[in-house]
Amino acid sequence: MRVSSSLRRAEPGTRPRFRRVLTAVSVAVLAAGVVVPTAVAVESTPSPSVSRSTEVDVRPTAPVTMSPSASASASASASVSAAPSATVVASTSPSQTPTVTPSPDPTANPGEPTVVAIPKVVGPLASTKKSHPFGAAKFQGVPENLQKKGYVEEEYIISGAADVYDWPAPGPAVVRTTDAPYTTRILVRKPINGRDFSGNVVVEPMNPSNLFDLNIGWAMMNRQMVENGDVWVGVTVKPVSIVALKKFDPGRYGSLAMANPLSLDDPLNCQVTGTDDRASENGLAWDIISQVGQLVRSTDARNPVRYGAKHRTEEVYGFGYSQTGGYMYDYINGIRPLAESSPGKPIYDGYIVAVAAGAFVGNVPINQCATVPPVTDPRYQFSGVGVPIMHVMSQSDYLIGIAGRRPDSDAPIDRYRQYEMAGAGHATPDELNYAAQPADIIRAGQPVPPMSCNEGPRSRFPSHIFFDAILRNLDEWVRKDIAPPHGSPIVVVNGAPVTDQFGNVLGGLRSPYLDVPTSTWFGTSTGASFCFIAGHEVPFSASALAGLYPSHNDYVKKVRKDTESLVSQRFITRSDGEALIKEAKQSDIP
């Protein structure tokens, strides 16, 4: 199925080959929020038969090509060596003196879970001609009219006290420093009328990998959220994003701070790397995530999602993507056991952990002076969490993160699904289309991330078709105990993906883009910034398309059949399925 006709065409089966050596630096930057120079991130040798449309693969060998019939017996197991642990450190002086406890004994009792406090709330902040929220829908890369969708956007300043943790061993984290003050912001998109509110709230720690907030969860799932009446809450959770916000609008965001509670001469204070600053502390994020979850599910008058007694929050879901997917590993395994909404009740009723696993940001440092554990550590797996987890990887990152694979489970204490999105890239156009407009990014002191790589535009594979269904299925699992479908992993043999005659991977979450193909889809590219995880496509030539599809009606019929099957299996929502069929009808295939 075609997404773009503006790219160079190639005969199906002409699969450009690249070998990629992914250094520990290029993986660690996702956690540190550093843009990687191409020279550091990529080492590759192009095939002499292909001059331009080439792929950078995170695999040790060239792909194995199999026919679909042969793929059924292919092993889906593989191993990828872990990148070395990266040390990320930091500290600073606060405006007030918090309680400091000594570095914990790894065998110490981490303590009993406690009911989480509700932060102070100021707002909603006014949006005027001179001042608007960073990342506001009206000022996105592609502006969005929320009012036409029956939604409203509001921004609030929240403040409270957060602990800083150490995590010396698997199990709950332990408190290092207590009651450090913080002030941050939340961006809320919600139905205008309470009667349209589903009762669901999705809380997203906004991704800071480009050194400013990206609301990727909204980009990926807004279609399902709006259709269902869900609320989305984006949270600024990293000091580097606060720096950008203050540059963007000092008057609006001047009070924001995640100050390091340790003095500069404290022995627990340490030198920092990358974009971290000793004046701030990344490790305040965990209690912020808990407190925002507690806020939006409360009946407190401060709750921005409060519509009244008839329309209250019922379920709260946590979402993290890439770096903040790594945040979800730390939060779920280290912090969640310590945080309750009320005695015996969790803050979050389920989680979507996206494009983070194993050596690919499967953990982030719990504080700025901490290191991540080795990839063989149990903290890189989810087990016995007590609420459902939907874990999603893309074609860009599944091999690096393969150590995060584990079997699905329907056990009440261990509800888990793992999905790998065949054809989908990690760094997508949508994450920038739904981000702050270029002028606002520049005003925030950051460069505008590129939409194209050496091979052409970032892959326009519509990952949202999977995320919409994943959110819908998570909600049904939580509310109705309807288990989601099981997805097959992308097929891997001897550390390499297995591809079909068109050069597309076998296995994984399927779609008409691979089952009724008009292009070869790659998970990686070459170029600046995050091109190493931005996929691209190589459309088939006109003669190849004519050979595959005798007529336009034949093509549409095949897309319809494939789509209806995926909808019936609940891998794609009905609305997205209708959109896929409409797109096929409007195409010029063959």
Coordinates of C-alpha atoms in Angstrom, one line a residue:
M1 CA 0.0 0.0 0.0
R2 CA 1.4 3.4 -1.0
V3 CA 2.0 6.3 1.4
S4 CA 4.1 8.5 -0.8
S5 CA 4.8 8.6 -4.5
S6 CA 7.5 11.3 -4.3
L7 CA 10.4 8.9 -3.7
R8 CA 12.6 7.1 -6.1
R9 CA 11.2 3.8 -7.4
A10 CA 12.9 0.5 -7.3
E11 CA 12.0 -3.0 -8.5
P12 CA 10.7 -5.2 -5.7
G13 CA 13.3 -7.5 -4.3
T14 CA 16.1 -4.9 -5.0
R15 CA 16.8 -4.5 -1.4
P16 CA 19.6 -2.0 -0.7
R17 CA 22.0 -3.4 1.9
F18 CA 23.9 -1.7 4.6
R19 CA 25.6 -2.9 7.7
R20 CA 25.3 -0.8 10.7
V21 CA 27.6 -0.6 13.7
L22 CA 25.5 1.0 16.4
T23 CA 27.8 2.4 19.0
A24 CA 27.0 2.6 22.7
V25 CA 27.1 6.4 22.2
S26 CA 24.2 6.4 19.7
V27 CA 21.9 4.4 22.0
A28 CA 22.8 6.3 25.1
V29 CA 22.0 9.7 23.5
L30 CA 18.3 8.8 23.5
A31 CA 18.5 8.8 27.3
A32 CA 20.8 11.8 27.5
G33 CA 18.9 13.8 24.9
V34 CA 21.9 14.5 22.7
V35 CA 21.7 14.8 18.9
V36 CA 24.2 12.3 17.5
P37 CA 26.5 13.4 14.6
T38 CA 26.3 10.9 11.7
A39 CA 30.0 10.2 11.9
V40 CA 29.6 8.9 15.5
A41 CA 26.4 7.0 15.0
V42 CA 26.9 5.2 11.7
E43 CA 29.5 3.0 10.0
S44 CA 28.3 1.6 6.8
T45 CA 29.3 0.3 3.4
P46 CA 26.8 0.7 0.5
S47 CA 26.1 -2.0 -2.0
P48 CA 27.7 -1.1 -5.4
S49 CA 24.5 -1.9 -7.2
V50 CA 22.5 0.7 -5.3
S51 CA 23.5 4.4 -5.3
R52 CA 21.0 6.3 -3.2
S53 CA 18.1 4.4 -1.6
T54 CA 20.0 2.5 1.0
E55 CA 19.2 1.1 4.5
V56 CA 21.1 1.3 7.7
D57 CA 20.3 -1.9 9.6
V58 CA 21.0 -2.7 13.2
R59 CA 21.9 -6.2 12.5
P60 CA 25.1 -8.2 12.3
T61 CA 24.4 -9.8 8.9
A62 CA 22.5 -9.3 5.7
P63 CA 18.8 -10.2 5.8
V64 CA 17.7 -13.7 5.0
T65 CA 15.1 -13.8 2.3
M66 CA 12.3 -16.3 2.6
S67 CA 9.0 -16.9 0.9
P68 CA 6.0 -16.4 3.1
S69 CA 5.4 -20.1 3.2
A70 CA 8.9 -20.8 4.4
S71 CA 8.7 -18.2 7.1
A72 CA 6.2 -20.2 9.2
S73 CA 9.0 -22.5 10.3
A74 CA 11.6 -19.8 10.8
S75 CA 12.8 -19.2 14.3
A76 CA 11.9 -15.9 15.9
S77 CA 14.7 -16.0 18.4
A78 CA 17.9 -14.0 18.3
S79 CA 20.5 -12.4 20.4
V80 CA 22.0 -8.9 20.4
S81 CA 24.9 -7.9 22.6
A82 CA 24.1 -5.1 25.0
A83 CA 25.7 -1.7 24.7
P84 CA 27.9 -0.9 27.7
S85 CA 26.2 0.9 30.6
A86 CA 26.5 4.7 30.3
T87 CA 27.2 6.8 33.3
V88 CA 25.0 9.9 33.5
V89 CA 25.5 12.2 36.5
A90 CA 24.4 15.5 38.0
S91 CA 23.5 17.7 41.0
T92 CA 23.0 21.3 42.2
S93 CA 22.1 23.8 44.9
P94 CA 18.5 24.3 45.9
S95 CA 16.6 27.3 47.1
Q96 CA 15.6 25.5 50.3
T97 CA 17.2 22.7 52.3
P98 CA 15.6 19.3 51.8
T99 CA 16.2 16.2 54.0
V100 CA 19.2 14.3 52.8
T101 CA 19.7 10.6 53.6
P102 CA 22.9 8.7 53.0
S103 CA 23.4 6.4 50.0
P104 CA 21.3 3.3 50.6
D105 CA 22.4 -0.1 51.5
P106 CA 21.4 -2.4 48.5
T107 CA 19.9 -4.9 50.9
A108 CA 17.9 -2.2 52.8
N109 CA 14.1 -2.4 53.0
P110 CA 12.8 0.1 50.5
G111 CA 9.8 0.8 52.7
E112 CA 6.1 0.4 52.3
P113 CA 4.0 2.0 49.6
T114 CA 2.5 5.3 50.4
V115 CA -0.5 7.3 49.2
V116 CA 0.8 9.9 46.8
A117 CA 0.2 13.6 47.4
I118 CA -1.6 15.9 45.1
P119 CA 0.5 18.8 43.7
K120 CA -0.4 22.5 43.9
V121 CA -2.0 23.7 40.7
V122 CA -2.1 27.1 39.1
G123 CA -4.1 27.8 35.9
P124 CA -5.3 27.4 33.3
L125 CA -2.8 29.9 32.0
A126 CA -4.1 32.4 29.5
S127 CA -3.3 31.9 25.8
T128 CA -2.9 35.3 24.1
K129 CA -1.4 36.8 21.0
K130 CA 1.8 37.3 22.9
S131 CA 2.0 34.1 24.9
H132 CA 0.8 30.6 24.2
P133 CA 1.8 27.1 25.4
F134 CA 4.9 25.6 23.9
G135 CA 3.5 22.8 21.7
A136 CA 0.0 24.2 21.6
A137 CA -2.2 22.6 19.1
K138 CA -2.8 25.9 17.1
F139 CA 1.0 26.3 16.9
Q140 CA 2.1 22.8 16.0
G141 CA 4.2 22.0 12.9
V142 CA 0.8 21.2 11.4
P143 CA -1.7 23.3 13.2
E144 CA -4.7 21.4 14.8
N145 CA -8.1 22.9 15.5
L146 CA -9.2 21.1 18.6
Q147 CA -12.5 23.0 18.9
K148 CA -13.7 21.3 15.7
K149 CA -13.0 18.0 17.4
G150 CA -15.0 19.0 20.5
Y151 CA -11.8 19.4 22.5
V152 CA -10.2 22.2 24.5
E153 CA -6.5 22.8 25.4
E154 CA -5.4 24.1 28.8
E155 CA -2.0 24.6 30.4
Y156 CA -1.3 24.5 34.1
I157 CA 1.7 25.0 36.4
I158 CA 2.0 22.4 39.1
S159 CA 4.4 22.3 42.0
G160 CA 5.2 20.0 44.9
A161 CA 7.9 18.0 46.6
A162 CA 9.6 15.0 45.1
D163 CA 12.1 12.5 46.4
V164 CA 15.3 11.5 44.6
Y165 CA 15.9 7.8 44.4
D166 CA 18.7 5.3 44.1
W167 CA 18.1 1.8 42.6
P168 CA 21.0 -0.4 43.7
A169 CA 19.3 -3.7 43.0
P170 CA 16.2 -5.2 41.3
G171 CA 13.0 -4.4 43.2
P172 CA 11.6 -1.1 44.5
A173 CA 13.9 1.9 44.4
V174 CA 15.1 3.5 47.7
V175 CA 14.9 7.1 48.7
R176 CA 18.2 9.1 48.6
T177 CA 16.9 12.6 49.2
T178 CA 13.4 13.6 50.3
D179 CA 11.1 16.5 49.7
A180 CA 12.9 18.4 47.0
P181 CA 10.7 21.2 45.6
Y182 CA 9.8 21.2 41.9
T183 CA 7.6 23.3 39.6
T184 CA 6.7 22.1 36.1
R185 CA 3.8 22.3 33.7
I186 CA 1.2 20.1 32.2
L187 CA -0.6 20.5 28.9
V188 CA -4.2 19.1 28.9
R189 CA -6.4 18.3 26.0
K190 CA -9.9 17.2 26.9
P191 CA -13.5 17.1 25.7
I192 CA -15.2 20.5 26.0
N193 CA -18.3 18.8 27.5
G194 CA -18.2 16.4 30.4
R195 CA -20.8 14.2 28.8
D196 CA -18.3 13.4 26.1
F197 CA -15.6 12.3 28.6
S198 CA -14.9 8.6 28.5
G199 CA -13.5 8.5 32.0
N200 CA -10.0 7.7 30.6
V201 CA -6.9 9.9 31.1
V202 CA -3.6 9.2 29.3
V203 CA -0.7 10.7 31.1
E204 CA 2.4 11.2 28.9
P205 CA 5.8 12.3 30.2
M206 CA 6.7 14.4 27.1
N207 CA 9.8 13.2 25.2
P208 CA 12.8 15.4 25.7
S209 CA 15.3 13.7 23.3
N210 CA 15.4 16.8 21.1
L211 CA 16.0 19.0 24.2
F212 CA 12.4 20.2 24.1
D213 CA 9.0 18.6 24.7
L214 CA 7.6 16.3 22.1
N215 CA 4.0 15.1 22.6
I216 CA 4.4 11.8 20.8
G217 CA 1.6 10.0 22.6
W218 CA -0.9 12.6 21.3
A219 CA 0.6 12.3 17.8
M220 CA 0.2 8.5 17.8
M221 CA -3.1 8.1 19.5
N222 CA -5.2 11.3 19.2
R223 CA -7.5 9.8 16.6
Q224 CA -8.6 7.0 19.1
M225 CA -8.6 9.4 22.1
V226 CA -10.8 11.9 20.4
E227 CA -13.2 9.3 19.0
N228 CA -13.5 7.7 22.5
G229 CA -13.5 11.0 24.5
D230 CA -10.3 10.4 26.3
V231 CA -8.2 13.1 28.0
W232 CA -4.5 13.5 27.2
V233 CA -2.1 15.1 29.8
G234 CA 1.4 15.9 28.7
V235 CA 4.0 16.5 31.5
T236 CA 7.3 18.3 31.3
V237 CA 9.6 15.9 33.2
K238 CA 13.2 16.8 32.4
P239 CA 15.3 19.9 33.2
V240 CA 16.6 20.3 29.6
S241 CA 13.0 20.8 28.5
I242 CA 12.5 23.4 31.2
V243 CA 15.5 25.3 29.9
A244 CA 13.9 25.4 26.5
L245 CA 10.6 26.5 27.9
K246 CA 12.2 29.4 29.8
K247 CA 14.0 30.6 26.6
F248 CA 10.7 30.3 24.7
D249 CA 8.7 32.4 27.1
P250 CA 10.4 33.6 30.3
G251 CA 7.3 35.3 31.6
R252 CA 5.2 32.2 31.2
Y253 CA 7.6 29.6 32.4
G254 CA 10.0 31.5 34.7
S255 CA 8.9 29.7 37.8
L256 CA 9.6 26.2 36.4
A257 CA 12.4 24.3 38.2
M258 CA 13.7 20.8 38.9
A259 CA 16.5 22.0 41.2
N260 CA 19.0 19.5 42.5
P261 CA 18.5 19.2 46.3
L262 CA 22.2 18.5 46.9
S263 CA 24.7 21.3 47.5
L264 CA 27.7 21.5 45.1
D265 CA 30.0 20.3 47.9
D266 CA 27.9 17.4 48.8
P267 CA 29.8 14.1 48.4
L268 CA 26.8 12.6 46.6
N269 CA 27.0 15.4 44.0
C270 CA 29.0 14.6 40.9
Q271 CA 30.1 15.9 37.6
V272 CA 27.5 15.7 34.8
T273 CA 27.6 14.7 31.2
G274 CA 25.9 15.6 28.0
T275 CA 23.1 18.2 28.5
D276 CA 22.6 17.7 32.2
D277 CA 23.3 20.4 34.7
R278 CA 24.5 20.3 38.3
A279 CA 21.9 22.9 39.1
S280 CA 19.1 20.5 38.3
E281 CA 18.1 16.9 39.0
N282 CA 16.6 14.5 36.4
G283 CA 15.6 12.2 39.2
L284 CA 12.7 14.4 40.4
A285 CA 10.7 13.0 37.4
W286 CA 9.4 9.9 39.2
D287 CA 7.4 11.5 41.9
I288 CA 6.2 14.1 39.4
I289 CA 4.8 11.2 37.3
S290 CA 3.1 9.7 40.3
Q291 CA 1.7 13.1 41.5
V292 CA 0.2 14.0 38.1
G293 CA -1.5 10.6 37.9
Q294 CA -2.9 11.1 41.4
L295 CA -4.1 14.6 40.5
V296 CA -6.0 13.6 37.4
R297 CA -7.8 10.7 39.1
S298 CA -8.8 12.7 42.2
T299 CA -12.0 14.5 43.0
D300 CA -10.0 17.4 44.3
A301 CA -11.1 20.9 43.0
R302 CA -7.6 21.3 41.6
N303 CA -8.0 18.5 39.1
P304 CA -7.9 19.9 35.6
V305 CA -10.0 16.9 34.4
R306 CA -12.7 17.5 36.9
Y307 CA -16.1 17.8 35.2
G308 CA -18.3 17.2 38.2
A309 CA -19.8 14.2 40.1
K310 CA -21.4 12.7 37.0
H311 CA -18.2 12.6 34.8
R312 CA -15.2 11.5 36.8
T313 CA -11.9 10.0 35.9
E314 CA -12.2 6.2 36.0
E315 CA -9.0 4.9 34.5
V316 CA -5.5 6.5 34.1
Y317 CA -3.0 5.1 31.7
G318 CA 0.7 5.9 31.5
F319 CA 2.4 6.3 28.1
G320 CA 6.1 6.6 27.3
Y321 CA 7.9 6.7 23.9
S322 CA 11.6 6.1 23.2
Q323 CA 13.5 8.0 26.0
T324 CA 10.3 8.2 28.1
G325 CA 9.6 4.6 27.3
G326 CA 12.8 4.0 29.2
Y327 CA 11.3 6.2 31.9
M328 CA 8.4 3.8 32.1
Y329 CA 10.8 0.9 32.8
D330 CA 12.3 2.7 35.8
Y331 CA 8.9 4.0 36.9
I332 CA 7.0 0.7 36.6
N333 CA 9.7 -1.5 38.1
G334 CA 11.3 0.9 40.6
I335 CA 8.7 3.5 41.6
R336 CA 5.3 2.0 41.0
P337 CA 5.6 -0.4 44.0
L338 CA 6.0 2.6 46.3
A339 CA 3.1 4.7 45.0
E340 CA -0.6 4.3 45.6
S341 CA -3.6 6.3 44.8
S342 CA -5.3 4.9 47.9
P343 CA -4.3 2.0 50.2
G344 CA -3.9 -1.0 47.9
K345 CA -4.8 0.9 44.7
P346 CA -2.4 1.8 41.9
I347 CA -1.8 5.2 40.5
Y348 CA -2.0 3.9 36.9
D349 CA -4.4 1.3 35.7
G350 CA -2.2 0.2 32.7
Y351 CA 0.7 1.3 30.6
I352 CA 1.8 1.6 27.0
V353 CA 5.6 1.4 26.8
A354 CA 6.7 2.2 23.2
V355 CA 10.0 1.8 21.3
A356 CA 12.2 1.2 24.3
A357 CA 13.6 -2.2 25.4
G358 CA 16.8 -4.0 26.2
A359 CA 19.9 -2.1 25.0
F360 CA 17.6 0.4 23.3
V361 CA 16.8 2.7 26.2
G362 CA 15.4 -0.2 28.3
N363 CA 16.4 1.8 31.4
V364 CA 17.5 5.4 32.1
P365 CA 19.6 6.5 35.1
I366 CA 17.3 6.8 38.2
N367 CA 19.2 9.9 39.1
Q368 CA 21.9 12.0 37.5
C369 CA 24.7 10.3 39.4
A370 CA 23.4 6.8 38.7
T371 CA 24.3 4.3 36.0
V372 CA 22.0 2.0 34.2
P373 CA 22.2 -1.7 35.1
P374 CA 23.5 -4.2 32.5
V375 CA 21.0 -5.3 29.9
T376 CA 20.9 -8.8 31.5
D377 CA 19.5 -7.3 34.7
P378 CA 15.8 -8.2 35.5
R379 CA 15.0 -4.5 35.6
Y380 CA 14.9 -4.7 31.8
Q381 CA 11.9 -6.9 31.9
F382 CA 8.3 -6.4 33.2
S383 CA 7.0 -9.2 35.4
G384 CA 4.1 -9.3 37.9
V385 CA 3.2 -5.6 37.6
G386 CA -0.4 -6.2 38.5
V387 CA -1.9 -4.0 35.8
P388 CA -1.7 -4.6 32.0
I389 CA 1.3 -3.5 30.0
M390 CA 1.3 -3.1 26.2
H391 CA 4.9 -3.1 25.0
V392 CA 5.5 -1.9 21.4
M393 CA 8.7 -1.8 19.3
S394 CA 9.3 -0.5 15.7
Q395 CA 11.3 -1.9 12.8
S396 CA 14.0 0.7 13.7
D397 CA 14.7 -0.6 17.2
Y398 CA 13.4 -4.2 17.8
L399 CA 16.8 -5.8 17.1
I400 CA 18.7 -3.5 19.5
G401 CA 16.0 -4.0 22.0
I402 CA 15.6 -7.7 21.5
A403 CA 16.7 -8.5 25.0
G404 CA 13.4 -7.0 26.1
R405 CA 11.3 -9.7 24.4
R406 CA 9.3 -12.0 26.7
P407 CA 6.2 -14.2 26.3
D408 CA 2.7 -12.7 26.5
S409 CA 0.7 -13.4 29.6
D410 CA -2.9 -13.3 30.6
A411 CA -2.2 -14.1 34.3
P412 CA -4.1 -11.6 36.5
I413 CA -0.9 -10.4 38.1
D414 CA 1.1 -10.4 34.9
R415 CA -1.0 -9.2 32.0
Y416 CA 1.4 -8.4 29.2
R417 CA 1.5 -8.0 25.4
Q418 CA 4.5 -7.4 23.2
Y419 CA 4.1 -6.1 19.6
E420 CA 6.7 -5.3 16.9
M421 CA 5.4 -3.0 14.2
A422 CA 6.6 -4.3 10.8
G423 CA 7.4 -1.5 8.4
A424 CA 7.2 1.3 11.0
G425 CA 10.0 3.7 11.8
H426 CA 10.9 5.0 15.3
A427 CA 11.4 8.7 14.5
T428 CA 8.3 9.6 12.5
P429 CA 7.1 12.7 10.7
D430 CA 4.1 12.8 13.0
E431 CA 6.2 13.4 16.1
L432 CA 7.3 16.7 14.4
N433 CA 4.0 17.5 12.7
Y434 CA 2.4 17.4 16.2
A435 CA 5.3 19.2 17.9
A436 CA 5.9 22.9 18.3
Q437 CA 6.1 24.8 15.1
P438 CA 9.7 25.5 13.8
A439 CA 9.6 29.2 14.8
D440 CA 8.8 28.2 18.4
I441 CA 11.5 25.5 18.5
I442 CA 14.1 28.1 17.4
R443 CA 12.7 30.6 19.9
A444 CA 13.3 27.9 22.5
G445 CA 17.0 27.8 21.6
Q446 CA 17.0 24.5 19.7
P447 CA 17.5 23.5 16.1
V448 CA 14.6 22.2 14.1
P449 CA 15.0 18.4 13.7
P450 CA 15.3 17.4 10.0
M451 CA 12.2 15.8 8.3
S452 CA 14.5 14.2 5.7
C453 CA 17.6 12.0 5.7
N454 CA 20.0 11.0 3.0
E455 CA 17.5 8.5 1.5
G456 CA 14.7 11.1 1.4
P457 CA 11.8 12.0 3.7
R458 CA 11.3 10.2 7.0
S459 CA 9.2 7.1 6.6
R460 CA 5.6 8.1 6.5
F461 CA 4.4 4.7 7.6
P462 CA 1.4 5.4 9.7
S463 CA 2.3 3.9 13.1
H464 CA -0.8 5.4 14.6
I465 CA -2.9 2.6 13.1
F466 CA -1.3 0.3 15.6
F467 CA -1.2 2.7 18.5
D468 CA -4.9 3.5 18.2
A469 CA -5.8 -0.2 18.4
I470 CA -3.3 -0.8 21.3
L471 CA -4.9 2.0 23.3
R472 CA -8.4 0.7 22.6
N473 CA -7.4 -2.9 23.5
L474 CA -5.7 -1.8 26.7
D475 CA -8.8 0.0 27.8
E476 CA -11.0 -3.1 27.0
W477 CA -8.5 -5.3 29.0
V478 CA -8.7 -3.0 32.0
R479 CA -12.5 -2.3 31.9
K480 CA -13.9 -5.5 30.5
D481 CA -11.2 -8.1 31.0
I482 CA -11.2 -8.6 27.2
A483 CA -7.6 -9.9 26.4
P484 CA -5.9 -8.2 23.4
P485 CA -4.8 -10.3 20.4
H486 CA -1.4 -11.9 20.5
G487 CA 1.1 -10.5 17.9
S488 CA 3.9 -12.4 16.3
P489 CA 7.4 -11.0 16.6
I490 CA 9.3 -9.9 13.5
V491 CA 11.1 -13.0 12.3
V492 CA 14.8 -13.1 13.1
V493 CA 17.2 -15.9 12.2
N494 CA 20.8 -15.8 13.3
G495 CA 20.5 -12.2 14.4
A496 CA 19.1 -11.0 11.1
P497 CA 15.5 -10.2 10.0
V498 CA 13.9 -12.5 7.5
T499 CA 12.4 -10.7 4.5
D500 CA 10.0 -11.6 1.7
Q501 CA 10.5 -11.3 -2.0
F502 CA 9.8 -7.5 -1.8
G503 CA 12.5 -6.9 0.9
N504 CA 9.9 -6.4 3.6
V505 CA 10.3 -8.1 7.0
L506 CA 8.2 -11.1 7.8
G507 CA 6.2 -11.3 11.1
G508 CA 5.3 -8.5 13.4
L509 CA 2.2 -6.5 13.4
R510 CA 0.9 -6.5 9.8
S511 CA -0.9 -4.0 7.6
P512 CA -1.8 -3.5 3.9
Y513 CA 1.5 -1.6 3.5
L514 CA 3.3 -4.9 3.8
D515 CA 0.6 -7.4 2.9
V516 CA -0.5 -5.6 -0.2
P517 CA 2.8 -3.8 -0.9
T518 CA 3.7 -0.9 -3.2
S519 CA 7.0 -0.1 -1.5
T520 CA 9.9 -1.6 0.4
W521 CA 9.9 -0.3 4.0
F522 CA 13.1 0.3 5.9
G523 CA 13.5 0.9 9.6
T524 CA 16.7 3.0 9.4
S525 CA 18.3 5.7 7.3
T526 CA 21.5 7.7 7.2
G527 CA 22.1 11.4 7.9
A528 CA 22.0 13.8 10.8
S529 CA 20.2 13.8 14.1
F530 CA 18.0 10.8 14.6
C531 CA 18.1 9.5 11.0
F532 CA 19.5 6.2 12.3
I533 CA 16.1 5.4 13.7
A534 CA 14.0 7.2 11.0
G535 CA 12.9 4.8 8.4
H536 CA 12.3 5.4 4.7
E537 CA 10.5 3.7 1.8
V538 CA 11.5 2.8 -1.7
P539 CA 8.3 2.7 -3.9
F540 CA 8.1 0.0 -6.6
S541 CA 8.4 0.9 -10.2
A542 CA 5.3 1.3 -12.4
S543 CA 6.1 -1.9 -14.2
A544 CA 6.5 -3.8 -11.0
L545 CA 3.1 -2.5 -9.7
A546 CA 1.4 -3.4 -13.0
G547 CA 2.7 -6.9 -12.6
L548 CA 1.4 -7.2 -9.0
Y549 CA -2.0 -5.6 -9.6
P550 CA -3.7 -6.1 -13.0
S551 CA -6.2 -3.3 -12.2
H552 CA -6.9 -0.6 -9.7
N553 CA -10.0 -2.5 -8.5
D554 CA -7.8 -5.6 -7.9
Y555 CA -5.5 -3.5 -5.7
V556 CA -8.4 -2.1 -3.8
K557 CA -10.0 -5.5 -3.3
K558 CA -6.8 -6.9 -1.9
V559 CA -6.4 -4.0 0.5
R560 CA -10.0 -4.3 1.6
K561 CA -9.7 -8.0 2.3
D562 CA -6.4 -7.6 4.3
T563 CA -7.8 -4.6 6.2
E564 CA -11.0 -6.3 7.2
S565 CA -9.1 -9.3 8.5
L566 CA -6.9 -7.1 10.6
V567 CA -9.9 -5.1 11.9
S568 CA -11.7 -8.4 12.8
Q569 CA -8.7 -9.5 14.7
R570 CA -8.6 -6.2 16.6
F571 CA -5.1 -5.2 15.3
I572 CA -6.6 -2.1 13.7
T573 CA -9.6 -0.1 14.7
R574 CA -12.7 0.1 12.5
S575 CA -12.1 3.8 11.9
D576 CA -8.5 3.4 10.8
G577 CA -9.5 0.4 8.7
E578 CA -12.0 2.6 6.8
A579 CA -9.3 5.2 6.3
L580 CA -7.0 2.6 4.8
I581 CA -9.6 1.4 2.4
K582 CA -10.4 5.0 1.4
E583 CA -6.8 5.7 0.8
A584 CA -6.5 2.7 -1.5
K585 CA -9.5 3.8 -3.5
Q586 CA -8.1 7.3 -3.9
S587 CA -4.6 6.0 -5.0
D588 CA -3.4 5.7 -8.5
I589 CA -2.3 2.1 -8.1
P590 CA -1.2 0.4 -10.3

